[in-house]
Amino acid sequence: MSDVNFRVGALYVHPIKSCAAVPVNQALMIETGLEFDRAWMVVDERGDFLSQRELPRMALIRPTLRAADMVLRAPGMLALHIAYDTVEAPTRVTVWDDTVPAYDMGDLAAQWFSDFLGRRVRLVRFDPDHKRLSSLKWTGGIEAENQFTDGFPLLVVTRLALDELNTRLAAQGRPAVTMERFRPNLVLDAVDETLTAHAEDHLEELHIETDDGPVRLKLVKPCVRCSIPDVDPATAETGQAVGDTLAGYRADARMNGGLTFGMNAIVLDGVERLLRVGHTGVGRWAF
């Protein structure tokens, strides 16, 4: 079977876990994935992470990444500025099964998020001195670092996969959805017929040529979907159309019948290299 050719069609950074994506033209690859991706997180009063599963309005919090700070905007709220070089009190927080050290971002940020989300929450930043590792079972023993992701440094999706979903939604008379619902970091576009919808399911490695040298990614685990793709990122309204449609064709035996869309990936090579939209690459099949 021949290799798969692709182009990096889009890059997304999600600075605050479960808040809006930031589409970028370029991003620095670091040990934990794309720089600033899931570096911050919203937690409840116990320090447990919160997401659009419980609070769909998180989708309406839109970060802008600037040279020295991140600016947050949300409907009805004044802008909140978060400096990259400033944190406040050390704390400990829980993301899924991991309890990790972090830094609280202070009372002003906590009040801003609490006012918008309608409950008492706080904003925290990952402690970069801590190494939170992906499941060694899925990485094949490779130590892959994460910040506040669900468990892996990167998520990869082909644009053709979204096209297929939208074709199925249209056949039901339902509106198309955007890629932001699936929260990927890399979107792969076809440059020839070798890339097909959901080809990422069966690729083992991606080799992307950058100006600084190659970036090599290993695709390690299908991404099982929860209710978040049914949250409209533009309005925070919830529905069932996406999940119901995926149930018709995306039950994955590798994940005990879970509905999958996209593949989690780890970084094999390319730390400190700049990845750009338009870079081309080759995918190697896992079989």
CSV table of N, CA and C in Angstrom, one decimal, residues 25-109:
chain,number,residue,atom,x,y,z
A,25,ASN,N,-1.9,30.3,11.8
A,25,ASN,CA,-1.1,30.0,10.6
A,25,ASN,C,0.1,29.2,10.8
A,26,GLN,N,0.6,29.3,12.0
A,26,GLN,CA,1.8,28.6,12.4
A,26,GLN,C,1.8,28.4,13.9
A,27,ALA,N,2.5,27.3,14.3
A,27,ALA,CA,2.6,27.0,15.8
A,27,ALA,C,3.9,26.3,16.0
A,28,LEU,N,4.5,26.6,17.2
A,28,LEU,CA,5.7,25.9,17.6
A,28,LEU,C,5.4,24.6,18.2
A,29,MET,N,6.1,23.5,17.7
A,29,MET,CA,5.9,22.2,18.3
A,29,MET,C,6.8,22.1,19.6
A,30,ILE,N,6.2,21.8,20.7
A,30,ILE,CA,7.0,21.6,21.9
A,30,ILE,C,6.7,20.2,22.5
A,31,GLU,N,7.3,19.9,23.6
A,31,GLU,CA,7.2,18.5,24.1
A,31,GLU,C,5.7,18.1,24.3
A,32,THR,N,4.9,19.0,24.7
A,32,THR,CA,3.5,18.7,25.0
A,32,THR,C,2.5,18.9,23.9
A,33,GLY,N,3.0,19.1,22.7
A,33,GLY,CA,2.2,19.4,21.5
A,33,GLY,C,2.4,20.8,21.0
A,34,LEU,N,1.4,21.5,20.5
A,34,LEU,CA,1.5,22.8,20.0
A,34,LEU,C,1.6,23.8,21.2
A,35,GLU,N,2.5,24.8,21.1
A,35,GLU,CA,2.7,25.7,22.2
A,35,GLU,C,1.4,26.4,22.6
A,36,PHE,N,1.2,26.5,23.9
A,36,PHE,CA,0.0,27.1,24.5
A,36,PHE,C,-1.2,26.2,24.5
A,37,ASP,N,-1.2,25.1,23.8
A,37,ASP,CA,-2.4,24.3,23.7
A,37,ASP,C,-2.7,23.6,25.1
A,38,ARG,N,-3.9,23.9,25.6
A,38,ARG,CA,-4.4,23.4,26.9
A,38,ARG,C,-3.4,23.7,28.0
A,39,ALA,N,-2.8,24.9,28.0
A,39,ALA,CA,-1.9,25.3,29.0
A,39,ALA,C,-2.7,25.8,30.2
A,40,TRP,N,-3.9,26.3,30.0
A,40,TRP,CA,-4.8,26.7,31.1
A,40,TRP,C,-6.0,25.9,31.2
A,41,MET,N,-6.7,25.9,32.3
A,41,MET,CA,-7.9,25.1,32.5
A,41,MET,C,-8.8,25.7,33.6
A,42,VAL,N,-10.1,25.5,33.4
A,42,VAL,CA,-11.1,26.0,34.4
A,42,VAL,C,-11.4,24.9,35.4
A,43,VAL,N,-11.4,25.2,36.7
A,43,VAL,CA,-11.6,24.2,37.7
A,43,VAL,C,-12.7,24.6,38.6
A,44,ASP,N,-13.4,23.7,39.3
A,44,ASP,CA,-14.3,24.0,40.3
A,44,ASP,C,-13.7,24.3,41.7
A,45,GLU,N,-14.4,24.4,42.7
A,45,GLU,CA,-13.9,24.8,44.0
A,45,GLU,C,-13.0,23.7,44.6
A,46,ARG,N,-13.2,22.5,44.1
A,46,ARG,CA,-12.4,21.3,44.6
A,46,ARG,C,-11.1,21.2,43.8
A,47,GLY,N,-11.0,21.9,42.7
A,47,GLY,CA,-9.9,21.7,41.8
A,47,GLY,C,-10.1,20.7,40.7
A,48,ASP,N,-11.3,20.3,40.5
A,48,ASP,CA,-11.6,19.3,39.4
A,48,ASP,C,-11.9,20.1,38.1
A,49,PHE,N,-11.4,19.6,37.0
A,49,PHE,CA,-11.6,20.3,35.7
A,49,PHE,C,-13.0,20.4,35.3
A,50,LEU,N,-13.4,21.4,34.6
A,50,LEU,CA,-14.7,21.6,34.0
A,50,LEU,C,-14.6,21.7,32.5
A,51,SER,N,-15.6,21.3,31.8
A,51,SER,CA,-15.6,21.3,30.3
A,51,SER,C,-17.0,21.7,29.8
A,52,GLN,N,-17.1,21.7,28.5
A,52,GLN,CA,-18.4,22.0,27.8
A,52,GLN,C,-19.4,20.9,28.1
A,53,ARG,N,-19.0,19.8,28.6
A,53,ARG,CA,-19.9,18.7,29.0
A,53,ARG,C,-20.9,19.3,30.1
A,54,GLU,N,-20.3,19.9,31.1
A,54,GLU,CA,-21.2,20.5,32.1
A,54,GLU,C,-21.6,22.0,31.8
A,55,LEU,N,-20.7,22.7,31.2
A,55,LEU,CA,-20.8,24.1,31.0
A,55,LEU,C,-20.7,24.5,29.5
A,56,PRO,N,-21.7,24.3,28.7
A,56,PRO,CA,-21.5,24.6,27.2
A,56,PRO,C,-21.1,26.0,26.9
A,57,ARG,N,-21.4,26.9,27.9
A,57,ARG,CA,-21.1,28.3,27.6
A,57,ARG,C,-19.5,28.6,27.5
A,58,MET,N,-18.8,27.6,28.0
A,58,MET,CA,-17.3,27.7,27.8
A,58,MET,C,-16.9,27.9,26.4
A,59,ALA,N,-17.7,27.4,25.5
A,59,ALA,CA,-17.5,27.5,24.0
A,59,ALA,C,-17.4,28.9,23.6
A,60,LEU,N,-18.1,29.8,24.3
A,60,LEU,CA,-18.2,31.2,23.9
A,60,LEU,C,-17.0,32.1,24.4
A,61,ILE,N,-16.2,31.5,25.2
A,61,ILE,CA,-15.0,32.2,25.7
A,61,ILE,C,-13.9,32.1,24.7
A,62,ARG,N,-13.6,33.3,24.1
A,62,ARG,CA,-12.7,33.3,22.9
A,62,ARG,C,-11.3,33.9,23.2
A,63,PRO,N,-10.3,33.1,23.2
A,63,PRO,CA,-8.9,33.7,23.4
A,63,PRO,C,-8.3,34.3,22.2
A,64,THR,N,-7.5,35.3,22.4
A,64,THR,CA,-6.7,35.8,21.3
A,64,THR,C,-5.2,35.8,21.8
A,65,LEU,N,-4.3,35.1,21.1
A,65,LEU,CA,-2.9,35.0,21.5
A,65,LEU,C,-2.1,36.2,21.0
A,66,ARG,N,-1.6,37.0,21.9
A,66,ARG,CA,-0.7,38.1,21.4
A,66,ARG,C,0.7,37.9,21.9
A,67,ALA,N,1.6,38.8,21.6
A,67,ALA,CA,3.0,38.6,21.9
A,67,ALA,C,3.3,38.3,23.4
A,68,ALA,N,2.7,39.1,24.2
A,68,ALA,CA,3.0,39.0,25.7
A,68,ALA,C,1.9,38.5,26.5
A,69,ASP,N,0.7,38.5,25.9
A,69,ASP,CA,-0.5,38.1,26.8
A,69,ASP,C,-1.6,37.4,25.9
A,70,MET,N,-2.5,36.8,26.6
A,70,MET,CA,-3.7,36.3,26.0
A,70,MET,C,-4.9,37.1,26.4
A,71,VAL,N,-5.7,37.5,25.4
A,71,VAL,CA,-6.9,38.3,25.7
A,71,VAL,C,-8.1,37.4,25.6
A,72,LEU,N,-9.0,37.4,26.6
A,72,LEU,CA,-10.2,36.6,26.6
A,72,LEU,C,-11.4,37.5,26.5
A,73,ARG,N,-12.3,37.1,25.6
A,73,ARG,CA,-13.5,37.8,25.4
A,73,ARG,C,-14.7,36.9,25.4
A,74,ALA,N,-15.8,37.4,25.9
A,74,ALA,CA,-17.0,36.6,26.0
A,74,ALA,C,-18.2,37.5,25.9
A,75,PRO,N,-19.4,37.1,25.5
A,75,PRO,CA,-20.5,38.0,25.3
A,75,PRO,C,-20.9,38.6,26.7
A,76,GLY,N,-21.0,40.0,26.6
A,76,GLY,CA,-21.4,40.7,27.8
A,76,GLY,C,-20.3,41.0,28.8
A,77,MET,N,-19.1,40.6,28.5
A,77,MET,CA,-18.0,40.7,29.4
A,77,MET,C,-16.9,41.7,28.9
A,78,LEU,N,-16.3,42.4,29.8
A,78,LEU,CA,-15.1,43.2,29.4
A,78,LEU,C,-14.0,42.2,29.1
A,79,ALA,N,-13.0,42.6,28.3
A,79,ALA,CA,-11.9,41.7,28.0
A,79,ALA,C,-11.1,41.5,29.2
A,80,LEU,N,-10.5,40.3,29.3
A,80,LEU,CA,-9.6,39.9,30.4
A,80,LEU,C,-8.3,39.6,29.8
A,81,HIS,N,-7.2,40.2,30.4
A,81,HIS,CA,-5.9,40.0,29.9
A,81,HIS,C,-5.1,39.1,30.8
A,82,ILE,N,-4.5,38.0,30.2
A,82,ILE,CA,-3.8,37.0,31.0
A,82,ILE,C,-2.3,37.1,30.5
A,83,ALA,N,-1.4,37.6,31.3
A,83,ALA,CA,0.0,37.7,31.0
A,83,ALA,C,0.6,36.3,31.0
A,84,TYR,N,1.5,36.0,30.0
A,84,TYR,CA,2.2,34.7,29.9
A,84,TYR,C,3.2,34.5,31.0
A,85,ASP,N,3.7,35.6,31.5
A,85,ASP,CA,4.8,35.5,32.4
A,85,ASP,C,4.4,35.7,33.9
A,86,THR,N,3.1,35.6,34.2
A,86,THR,CA,2.6,35.9,35.5
A,86,THR,C,1.7,34.8,35.9
A,87,VAL,N,2.0,34.2,37.1
A,87,VAL,CA,1.1,33.3,37.8
A,87,VAL,C,1.0,33.7,39.2
A,88,GLU,N,0.0,33.1,39.9
A,88,GLU,CA,-0.1,33.4,41.4
A,88,GLU,C,0.2,32.2,42.2
A,89,ALA,N,-0.7,31.8,43.1
A,89,ALA,CA,-0.4,30.8,44.1
A,89,ALA,C,-0.3,29.4,43.5
A,90,PRO,N,0.6,28.6,43.9
A,90,PRO,CA,0.7,27.2,43.5
A,90,PRO,C,-0.5,26.4,44.0
A,91,THR,N,-1.0,25.4,43.3
A,91,THR,CA,-2.1,24.7,43.7
A,91,THR,C,-2.0,23.3,43.1
A,92,ARG,N,-3.0,22.4,43.4
A,92,ARG,CA,-3.1,21.1,42.8
A,92,ARG,C,-4.5,20.9,42.2
A,93,VAL,N,-4.6,20.4,41.0
A,93,VAL,CA,-5.8,20.2,40.3
A,93,VAL,C,-5.9,18.8,39.7
A,94,THR,N,-7.2,18.5,39.3
A,94,THR,CA,-7.4,17.1,38.8
A,94,THR,C,-8.0,17.2,37.4
A,95,VAL,N,-7.3,16.5,36.5
A,95,VAL,CA,-7.8,16.4,35.1
A,95,VAL,C,-7.9,14.9,34.8
A,96,TRP,N,-9.2,14.4,34.7
A,96,TRP,CA,-9.5,13.0,34.6
A,96,TRP,C,-8.9,12.3,35.8
A,97,ASP,N,-8.0,11.3,35.6
A,97,ASP,CA,-7.5,10.5,36.7
A,97,ASP,C,-6.2,11.1,37.2
A,98,ASP,N,-5.7,12.2,36.7
A,98,ASP,CA,-4.4,12.7,37.1
A,98,ASP,C,-4.6,14.0,38.0
A,99,THR,N,-4.0,14.0,39.2
A,99,THR,CA,-3.9,15.1,40.0
A,99,THR,C,-2.5,15.7,39.9
A,100,VAL,N,-2.4,17.0,39.4
A,100,VAL,CA,-1.1,17.5,39.0
A,100,VAL,C,-0.9,18.9,39.6
A,101,PRO,N,0.4,19.3,39.8
A,101,PRO,CA,0.6,20.7,40.3
A,101,PRO,C,0.3,21.7,39.2
A,102,ALA,N,-0.2,22.9,39.6
A,102,ALA,CA,-0.6,24.0,38.7
A,102,ALA,C,-0.4,25.3,39.4
A,103,TYR,N,-0.7,26.4,38.8
A,103,TYR,CA,-0.7,27.7,39.4
A,103,TYR,C,-2.1,28.3,39.2
A,104,ASP,N,-2.6,28.8,40.3
A,104,ASP,CA,-3.9,29.6,40.2
A,104,ASP,C,-3.6,30.9,39.6
A,105,MET,N,-4.5,31.4,38.8
A,105,MET,CA,-4.3,32.7,38.0
A,105,MET,C,-4.9,33.9,38.7
A,106,GLY,N,-5.3,33.7,40.0
A,106,GLY,CA,-5.7,34.9,40.7
A,106,GLY,C,-7.2,35.1,40.8
A,107,ASP,N,-7.6,36.1,41.7
A,107,ASP,CA,-9.0,36.4,42.0
A,107,ASP,C,-9.7,37.1,40.8
A,108,LEU,N,-9.0,37.9,40.1
A,108,LEU,CA,-9.6,38.7,39.0
A,108,LEU,C,-10.1,37.7,37.9
A,109,ALA,N,-9.2,36.8,37.5
A,109,ALA,CA,-9.5,35.8,36.5
A,109,ALA,C,-10.7,34.9,37.1
